[in-house]
Tab-separated table of C-alpha atoms and ligand atoms in Angstrom:
chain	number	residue	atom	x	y	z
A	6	UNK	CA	-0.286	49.066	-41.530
A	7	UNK	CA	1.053	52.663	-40.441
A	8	UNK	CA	-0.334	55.797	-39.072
A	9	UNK	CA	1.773	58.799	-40.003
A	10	UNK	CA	-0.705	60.911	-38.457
A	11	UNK	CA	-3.325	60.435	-35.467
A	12	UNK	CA	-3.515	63.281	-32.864
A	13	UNK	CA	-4.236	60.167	-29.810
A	14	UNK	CA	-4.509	62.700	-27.017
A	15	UNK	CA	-7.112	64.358	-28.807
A	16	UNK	CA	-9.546	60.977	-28.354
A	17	UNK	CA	-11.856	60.905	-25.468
A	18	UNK	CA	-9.511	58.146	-23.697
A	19	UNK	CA	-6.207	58.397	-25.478
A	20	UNK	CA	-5.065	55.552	-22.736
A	21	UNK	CA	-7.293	52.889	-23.938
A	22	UNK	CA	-6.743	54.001	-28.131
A	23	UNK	CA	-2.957	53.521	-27.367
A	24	UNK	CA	-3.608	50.129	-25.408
A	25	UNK	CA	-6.097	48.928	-28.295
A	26	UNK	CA	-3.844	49.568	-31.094
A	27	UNK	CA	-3.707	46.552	-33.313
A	28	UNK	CA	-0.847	44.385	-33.685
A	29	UNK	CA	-1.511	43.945	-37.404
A	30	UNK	CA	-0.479	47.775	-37.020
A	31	UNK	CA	3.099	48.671	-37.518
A	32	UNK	CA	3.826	52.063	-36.906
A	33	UNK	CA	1.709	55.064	-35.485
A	34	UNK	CA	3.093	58.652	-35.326
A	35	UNK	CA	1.320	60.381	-32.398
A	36	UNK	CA	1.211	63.878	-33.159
A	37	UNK	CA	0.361	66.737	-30.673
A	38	UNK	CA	-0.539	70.678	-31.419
A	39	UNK	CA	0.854	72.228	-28.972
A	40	UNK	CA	4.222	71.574	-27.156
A	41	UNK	CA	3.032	71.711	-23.373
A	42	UNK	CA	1.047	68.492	-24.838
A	43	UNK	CA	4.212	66.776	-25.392
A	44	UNK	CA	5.141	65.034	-22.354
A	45	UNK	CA	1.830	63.989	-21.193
A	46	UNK	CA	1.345	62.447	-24.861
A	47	UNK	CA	4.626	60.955	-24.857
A	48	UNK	CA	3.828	58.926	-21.848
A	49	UNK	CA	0.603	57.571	-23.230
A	50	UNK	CA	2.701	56.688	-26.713
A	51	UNK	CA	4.968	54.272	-24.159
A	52	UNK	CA	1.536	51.885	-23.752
A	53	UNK	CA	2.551	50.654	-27.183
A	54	UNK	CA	5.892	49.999	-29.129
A	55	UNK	CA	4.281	50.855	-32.388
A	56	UNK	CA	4.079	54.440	-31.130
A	57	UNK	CA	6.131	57.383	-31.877
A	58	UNK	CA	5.350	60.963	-30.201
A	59	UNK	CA	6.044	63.920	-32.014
A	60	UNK	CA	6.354	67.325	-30.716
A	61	UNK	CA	4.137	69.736	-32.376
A	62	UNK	CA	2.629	73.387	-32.549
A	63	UNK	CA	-0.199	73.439	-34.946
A	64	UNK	CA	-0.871	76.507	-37.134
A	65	UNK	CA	-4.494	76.959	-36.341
A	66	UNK	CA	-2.910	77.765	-32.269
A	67	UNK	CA	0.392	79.476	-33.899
A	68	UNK	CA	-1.247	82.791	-32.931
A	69	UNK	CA	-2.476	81.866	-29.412
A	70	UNK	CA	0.389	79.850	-28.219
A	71	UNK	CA	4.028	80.966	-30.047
A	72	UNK	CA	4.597	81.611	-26.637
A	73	UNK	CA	5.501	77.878	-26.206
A	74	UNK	CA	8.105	78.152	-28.855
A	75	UNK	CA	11.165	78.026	-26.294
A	76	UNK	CA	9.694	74.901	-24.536
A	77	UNK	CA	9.613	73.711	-28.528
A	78	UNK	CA	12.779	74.457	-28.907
A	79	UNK	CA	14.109	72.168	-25.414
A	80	UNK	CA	11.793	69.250	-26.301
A	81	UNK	CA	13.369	69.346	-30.016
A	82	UNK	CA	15.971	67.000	-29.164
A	83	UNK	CA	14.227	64.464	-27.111
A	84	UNK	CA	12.452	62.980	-30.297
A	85	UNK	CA	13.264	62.736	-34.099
A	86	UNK	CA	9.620	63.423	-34.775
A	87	UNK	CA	7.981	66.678	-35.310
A	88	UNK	CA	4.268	67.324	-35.615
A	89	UNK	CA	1.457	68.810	-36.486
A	90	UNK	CA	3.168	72.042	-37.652
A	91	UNK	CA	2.930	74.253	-40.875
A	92	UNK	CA	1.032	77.226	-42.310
A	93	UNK	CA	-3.109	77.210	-42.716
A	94	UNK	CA	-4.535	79.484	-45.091
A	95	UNK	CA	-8.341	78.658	-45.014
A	96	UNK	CA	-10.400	81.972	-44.251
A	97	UNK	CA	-10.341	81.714	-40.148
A	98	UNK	CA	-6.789	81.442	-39.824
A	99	UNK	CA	-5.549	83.917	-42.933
A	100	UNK	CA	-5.549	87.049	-40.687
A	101	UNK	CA	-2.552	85.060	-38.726
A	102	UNK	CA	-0.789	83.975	-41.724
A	103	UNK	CA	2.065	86.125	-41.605
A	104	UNK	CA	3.097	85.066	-37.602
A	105	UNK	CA	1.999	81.166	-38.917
A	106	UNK	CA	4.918	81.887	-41.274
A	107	UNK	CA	6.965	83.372	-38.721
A	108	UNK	CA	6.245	80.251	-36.087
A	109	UNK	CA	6.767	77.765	-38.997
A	110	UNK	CA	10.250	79.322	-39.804
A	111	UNK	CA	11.540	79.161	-36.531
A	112	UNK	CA	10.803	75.542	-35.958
A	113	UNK	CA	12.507	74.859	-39.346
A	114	UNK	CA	15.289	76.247	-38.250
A	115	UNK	CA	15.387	74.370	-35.055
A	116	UNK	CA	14.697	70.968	-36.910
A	117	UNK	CA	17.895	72.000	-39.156
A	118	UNK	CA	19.856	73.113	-36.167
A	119	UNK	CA	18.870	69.651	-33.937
A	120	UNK	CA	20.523	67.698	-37.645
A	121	UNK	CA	17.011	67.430	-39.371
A	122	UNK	CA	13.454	65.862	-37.961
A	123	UNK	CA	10.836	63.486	-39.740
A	124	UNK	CA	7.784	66.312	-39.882
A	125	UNK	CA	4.432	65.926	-40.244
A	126	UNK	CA	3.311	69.186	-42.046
A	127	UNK	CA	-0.192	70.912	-42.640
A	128	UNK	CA	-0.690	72.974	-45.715
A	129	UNK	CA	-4.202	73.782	-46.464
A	130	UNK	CA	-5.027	76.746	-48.192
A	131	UNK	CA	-0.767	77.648	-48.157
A	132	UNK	CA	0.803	75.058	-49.625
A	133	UNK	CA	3.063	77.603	-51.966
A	134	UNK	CA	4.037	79.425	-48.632
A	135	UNK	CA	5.056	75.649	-46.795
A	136	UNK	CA	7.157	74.890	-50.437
A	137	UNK	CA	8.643	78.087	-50.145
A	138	UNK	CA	9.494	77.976	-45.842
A	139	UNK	CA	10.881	74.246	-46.416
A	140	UNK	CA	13.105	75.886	-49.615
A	141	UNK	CA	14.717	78.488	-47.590
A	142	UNK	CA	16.329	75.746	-45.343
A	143	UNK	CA	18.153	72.088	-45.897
A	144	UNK	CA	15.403	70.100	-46.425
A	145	UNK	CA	17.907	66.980	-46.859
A	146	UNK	CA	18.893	66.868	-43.356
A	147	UNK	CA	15.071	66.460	-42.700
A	148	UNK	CA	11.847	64.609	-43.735
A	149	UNK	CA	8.816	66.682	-44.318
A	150	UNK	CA	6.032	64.801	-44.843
A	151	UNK	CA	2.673	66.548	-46.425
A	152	UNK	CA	-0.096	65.250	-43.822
A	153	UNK	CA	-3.652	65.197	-45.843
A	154	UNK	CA	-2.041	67.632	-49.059
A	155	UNK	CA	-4.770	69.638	-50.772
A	156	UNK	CA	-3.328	72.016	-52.959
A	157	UNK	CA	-2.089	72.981	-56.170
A	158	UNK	CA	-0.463	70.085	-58.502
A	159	UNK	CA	1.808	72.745	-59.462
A	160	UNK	CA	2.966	73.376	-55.808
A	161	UNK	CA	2.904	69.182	-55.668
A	162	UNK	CA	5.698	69.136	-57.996
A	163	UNK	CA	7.622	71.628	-56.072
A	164	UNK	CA	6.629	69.741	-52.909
A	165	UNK	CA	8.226	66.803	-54.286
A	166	UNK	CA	11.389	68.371	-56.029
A	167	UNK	CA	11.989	69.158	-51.978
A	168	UNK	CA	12.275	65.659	-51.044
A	169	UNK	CA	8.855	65.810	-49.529
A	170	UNK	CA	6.506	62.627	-48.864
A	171	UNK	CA	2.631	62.694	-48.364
A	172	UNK	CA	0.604	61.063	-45.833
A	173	UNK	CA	-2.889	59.888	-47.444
A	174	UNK	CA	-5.325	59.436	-45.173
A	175	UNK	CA	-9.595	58.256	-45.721
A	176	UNK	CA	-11.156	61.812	-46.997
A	177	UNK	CA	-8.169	61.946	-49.775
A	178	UNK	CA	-9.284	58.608	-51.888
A	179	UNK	CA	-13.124	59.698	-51.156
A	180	UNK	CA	-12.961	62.996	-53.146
A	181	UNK	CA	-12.164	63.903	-56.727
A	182	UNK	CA	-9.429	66.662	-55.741
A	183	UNK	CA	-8.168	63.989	-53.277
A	184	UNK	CA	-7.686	61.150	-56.015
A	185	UNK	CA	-6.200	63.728	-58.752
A	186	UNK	CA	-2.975	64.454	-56.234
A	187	UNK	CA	-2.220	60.752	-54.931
A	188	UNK	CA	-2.170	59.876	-59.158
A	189	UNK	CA	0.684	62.326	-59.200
A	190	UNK	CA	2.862	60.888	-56.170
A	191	UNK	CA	5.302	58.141	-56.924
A	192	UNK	CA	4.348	55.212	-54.744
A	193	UNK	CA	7.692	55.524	-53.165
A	194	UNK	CA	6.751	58.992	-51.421
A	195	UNK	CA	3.619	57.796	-50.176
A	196	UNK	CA	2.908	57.068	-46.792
A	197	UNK	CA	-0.510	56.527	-44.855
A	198	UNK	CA	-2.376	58.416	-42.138
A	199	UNK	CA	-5.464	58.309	-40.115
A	200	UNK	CA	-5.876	62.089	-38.519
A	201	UNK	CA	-8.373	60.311	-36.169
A	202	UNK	CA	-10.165	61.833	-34.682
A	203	UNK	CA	-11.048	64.347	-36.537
A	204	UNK	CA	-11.456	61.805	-39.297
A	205	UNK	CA	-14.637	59.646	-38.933
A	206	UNK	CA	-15.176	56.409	-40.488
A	207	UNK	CA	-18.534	56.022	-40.269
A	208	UNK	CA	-19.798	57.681	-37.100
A	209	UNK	CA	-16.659	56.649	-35.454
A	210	UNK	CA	-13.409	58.292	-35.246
A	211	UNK	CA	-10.541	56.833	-37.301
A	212	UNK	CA	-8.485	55.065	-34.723
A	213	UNK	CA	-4.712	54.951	-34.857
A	214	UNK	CA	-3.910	52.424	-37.512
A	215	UNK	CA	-7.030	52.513	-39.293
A	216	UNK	CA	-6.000	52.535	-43.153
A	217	UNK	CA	-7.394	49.980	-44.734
A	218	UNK	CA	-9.353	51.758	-47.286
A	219	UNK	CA	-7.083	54.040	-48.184
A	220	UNK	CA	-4.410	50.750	-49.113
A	221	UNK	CA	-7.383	49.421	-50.944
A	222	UNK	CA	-7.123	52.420	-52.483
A	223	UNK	CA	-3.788	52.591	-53.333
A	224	UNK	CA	-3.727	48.581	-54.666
A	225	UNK	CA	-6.571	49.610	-57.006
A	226	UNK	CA	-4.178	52.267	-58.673
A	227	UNK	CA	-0.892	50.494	-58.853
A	228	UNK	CA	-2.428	47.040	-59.610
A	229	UNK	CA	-1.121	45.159	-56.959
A	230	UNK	CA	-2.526	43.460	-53.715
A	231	UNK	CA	-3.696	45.622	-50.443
A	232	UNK	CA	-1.069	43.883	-49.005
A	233	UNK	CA	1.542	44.740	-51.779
A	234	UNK	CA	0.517	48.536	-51.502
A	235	UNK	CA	0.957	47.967	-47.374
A	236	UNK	CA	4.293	46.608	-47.939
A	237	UNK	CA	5.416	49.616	-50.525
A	238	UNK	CA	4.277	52.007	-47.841
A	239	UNK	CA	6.156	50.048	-44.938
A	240	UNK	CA	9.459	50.292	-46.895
A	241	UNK	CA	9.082	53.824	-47.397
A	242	UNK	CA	8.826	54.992	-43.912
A	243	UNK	CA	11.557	51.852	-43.258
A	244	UNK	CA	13.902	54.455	-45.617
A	245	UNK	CA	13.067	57.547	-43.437
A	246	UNK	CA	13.769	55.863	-40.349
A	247	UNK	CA	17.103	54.274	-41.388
A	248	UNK	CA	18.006	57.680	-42.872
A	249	UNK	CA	17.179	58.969	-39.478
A	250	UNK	CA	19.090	56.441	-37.234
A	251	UNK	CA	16.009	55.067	-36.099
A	252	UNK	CA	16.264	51.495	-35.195
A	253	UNK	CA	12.803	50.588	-35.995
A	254	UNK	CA	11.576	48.401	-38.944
A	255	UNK	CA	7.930	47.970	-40.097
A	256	UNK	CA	8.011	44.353	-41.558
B	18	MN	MN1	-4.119	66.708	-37.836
């Protein structure tokens, strides 16, 4: 099982969620939103090999802390992963849209610049402004991955004419709109996410690894096994990493 997107230091005791990870979980990409969270995150991330810290400025704090963007910029080349970044266009945060843009530029460039990252990318409510950011640079030196995608179908096919891939995570295979976009994604750009713990199963918070349903999910639509559907997802990020010079491989 893998986790292409759980924000770990945002759980009550990050400490014990990284300790408690599962071993039947493979891979878990520990983002952070701002990049003063970084090294504090990355330390917790060493409690378990399955984790991978990536260094992040979300768009919802692009207008409070763009400050931080030169510390981005240093930390850049400590890890290959980047995340939770992008553009948010739901009505609190459309009054910032235009420095969101401006933030989300710059750390493209720096991804390009440090030979291409593996990004975890938020789009909701702007997913024609992310298509059109990621098409002004090289997006084949990177990976941009489209954490919990919500928009257009039209923008989906752009999305994926960019070499993007798209985390799917619980709320997507509960909801209607959620269900129409994963149809559209070739099971060889799909990957799986959590966003615990914002995302509750239940009354608790999705823990790091916690993607069950959404595999049974995914088994139910391309008429395989949960653990076939695991195993199509495990090669896929097993391509991005090997692409990236990442010795890691989800078995
Ligand atoms: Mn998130």
């Amino acid at each position: 099982m893998i986790d292409f997107h759980s924000h770990i230091d945002l759980f009550p005791d990050p400490r014990e969620v990284a300790r408690s990870i599962s071993p039947a979980c493979g891979f878990v990409l520990s983002v952070t939103t701002t990049p003063s969270a970084f090294a504090i995150t990355s330390a917790i991330g060493k409690l378990a090999p399955q984790v991978e810290t990536a260094v992040g400025l979300h768009p919802e704090l692009a207008a409070q802390r763009h400050s931080e963007l030169p510390l981005f910029e240093r930390l850049v080349s400590s890890t290959r992963f980047v995340g939770e970044i992008g553009i948010d266009g739901s009505p609190p945060s459309k009054a910032s849209m235009k420095l969101q843009r401006e933030v989300f530029d710059t750390i493209l460039a720096c991804c390009a610049r440090a030979g291409g990252r593996i990004m975890s990318i938020h789009s909701r409510g702007a997913s024609r402004e992310v298509c059109e950011s990621l098409a002004r640079f090289d997006t084949t030196l990177g990976t941009p991955i489209l954490h919990w995608y919500s928009g257009s179908l039209t923008d989906l096919r752009l999305a994926l004419d960019l070499g993007c891939y798209f985390s799917i995570g619980p709320p997507m295979v509960l909801t209607e709109s959620g269900i129409r976009i994963i149809r559209k994604i070739p099971p060889n750009r799909i990957l799986t996410e959590t966003d615990g713990p914002f995302v509750r199963l239940g009354k608790d918070p999705a823990r790091p690894g916690e993607v069950g349903q959404v595999l049974s999910y995914l088994a139910g639509l391309w008429a395989v096994t949960s653990q076939d559907a695991a195993q199509q997802v495990a090669l896929n990020a097993n391509h991005i990493f090997k692409k990236h010079g990442i010795k890691r491989k989800i078995s």
